[in-house]
Every structure is written in structure tokens, then in C-alpha cells.
XYZ file of C-alpha atoms in Angstrom:
133
model
C 81.220 93.513 77.557
C 80.613 91.250 75.039
C 80.745 87.012 75.321
C 82.794 86.378 73.445
C 85.113 89.156 75.438
C 84.260 87.310 78.592
C 85.297 83.674 77.599
C 88.409 84.942 76.269
C 88.570 86.288 80.015
C 87.407 83.129 81.722
C 90.156 81.207 78.873
C 93.025 83.502 80.533
C 92.235 82.095 83.999
C 92.786 78.685 83.011
C 96.005 79.673 81.534
C 96.721 81.139 84.733
C 95.807 78.266 86.057
C 97.977 76.190 84.024
C 101.530 78.009 84.454
C 100.241 78.315 88.390
C 100.037 73.713 88.275
C 103.113 73.328 86.230
C 104.895 76.059 89.210
C 103.618 74.049 92.123
C 102.236 77.348 93.410
C 99.403 76.606 95.137
C 98.361 80.358 96.341
C 98.161 81.230 92.141
C 96.094 77.646 91.204
C 93.954 79.396 94.641
C 94.044 83.037 94.041
C 90.804 83.156 91.582
C 88.802 80.417 94.136
C 86.229 81.814 96.101
C 87.006 81.385 99.780
C 83.511 78.949 100.352
C 84.426 77.140 97.265
C 82.990 73.322 96.722
C 84.863 71.261 94.884
C 83.947 67.001 93.872
C 87.774 65.940 92.972
C 88.691 62.590 91.194
C 91.085 62.127 94.570
C 89.331 61.291 97.816
C 87.211 62.868 100.182
C 84.173 62.891 97.496
C 83.349 66.724 98.800
C 85.684 69.361 99.842
C 84.608 72.252 101.406
C 86.499 75.412 101.901
C 89.373 77.094 99.558
C 91.533 75.965 102.557
C 90.460 72.247 102.647
C 91.121 72.220 98.806
C 94.692 74.063 99.573
C 95.828 70.930 101.976
C 94.326 68.488 99.238
C 96.827 70.419 96.023
C 99.547 70.808 98.691
C 99.660 66.649 99.179
C 98.433 65.866 95.483
C 101.341 67.608 93.866
C 103.582 65.538 96.361
C 103.282 62.914 93.921
C 105.134 64.690 90.597
C 108.829 64.664 91.538
C 110.293 67.373 88.002
C 108.145 69.254 85.956
C 104.027 69.279 85.531
C 102.784 70.055 82.299
C 98.479 70.890 81.377
C 96.858 69.768 78.432
C 93.850 71.174 78.328
C 91.254 69.717 75.356
C 87.819 69.879 73.975
C 87.111 73.176 75.845
C 83.862 74.818 76.212
C 82.499 78.360 77.599
C 80.152 79.954 78.629
C 80.005 82.899 80.132
C 77.311 85.804 80.826
C 77.527 88.954 82.568
C 78.223 87.522 86.618
C 78.217 83.709 85.409
C 80.058 81.267 83.372
C 80.946 77.984 83.281
C 83.149 75.750 81.873
C 83.527 71.960 80.213
C 87.059 70.997 79.290
C 89.534 67.810 79.480
C 91.598 68.704 81.378
C 95.509 66.068 82.353
C 98.376 67.104 84.307
C 100.978 64.677 84.002
C 105.135 64.805 84.325
C 106.140 66.697 81.706
C 109.717 64.181 80.774
C 106.666 61.245 80.658
C 104.064 62.428 78.040
C 101.944 58.887 78.187
C 101.676 60.164 81.958
C 98.258 61.448 83.837
C 94.762 60.584 82.923
C 92.786 62.444 80.875
C 89.850 64.048 83.718
C 85.857 65.306 83.123
C 86.393 69.158 84.645
C 83.080 71.130 85.034
C 84.072 74.452 86.422
C 81.209 77.321 87.564
C 82.659 80.991 87.959
C 80.893 84.147 89.932
C 81.968 87.293 88.982
C 81.756 89.199 92.171
C 83.353 92.642 92.387
C 84.686 92.372 88.738
C 86.665 88.987 89.470
C 85.617 85.988 88.350
C 85.792 83.410 91.397
C 85.760 79.350 91.230
C 82.296 78.733 93.080
C 82.604 75.334 92.182
C 84.495 72.408 90.249
C 83.328 68.831 89.797
C 86.531 67.072 88.339
C 86.180 62.660 87.446
C 86.605 60.260 85.709
C 84.263 57.604 83.901
C 84.242 54.836 86.434
C 85.927 51.435 85.179
C 88.817 53.622 84.398
C 92.703 53.979 86.243
C 93.495 57.166 87.308
């Protein structure tokens, strides 16, 4: 498989993830996350260990959205090897009816191909110090 095809597979996973967030479907959001994923997220706690802990984070965070959600990506860069890939991107999750809502967040995602399936094993989201969420 070519590097371009692997990059396209990762981009498809990102698009599926964005659609799942828009649908507020936590099961679909976490579909491609490894059971032992490590996440450094913007809201506390500083570190989340495991898909179940990250699920609780999503369940809590999605309550902040009363209407439809949009997900935007910008400056996305994907590097995909045979069994390891990573993405760096700027991501914004916002209320669809409020185009200026939400903050742009720096996101880096690490994937590992396990039994033919790309799974997120590490995710890091951050906002530059001093910026409001």
C-alpha cells in the first residue's frame, strides 16, 4: 500500500470522527481508539488513561452543546507508515448556529495499525498558554 493511500485512510478516519462528534455519538467517536489510549486534553484532568476514562470526558464535555455541532480542521498534516501514523492539525468544535464559537485547538494524534485497523494510541490537544478556551 502506498503512503498516499495510508494517508487517505487516516483522513477518512478523521472525517468519520468529525461526523461522530457532530452527531454527539460517543460510541462512534471512540470507535478507532485503542483500549489503552493516553490522552492529554485541554480540559482537566491533565491526563486520561484508557478509552473508558476518555468516554466519561466526552460524555461530560458534549453537555456543553445544546444545538448542532460543527467540526473544522485546518493545516492538517498526515504522516503514515506501514503500521504507525501521526496527524497534526488545528481543530475547532463549535455550535453550528454560532460560527464564531469554539476555540482553535492544536491536536496531535498517534495511530497504530493493529490487526489491520488504525487505532488511536495517543492524542494531545492544547491551547497556547494565556489564550481563553
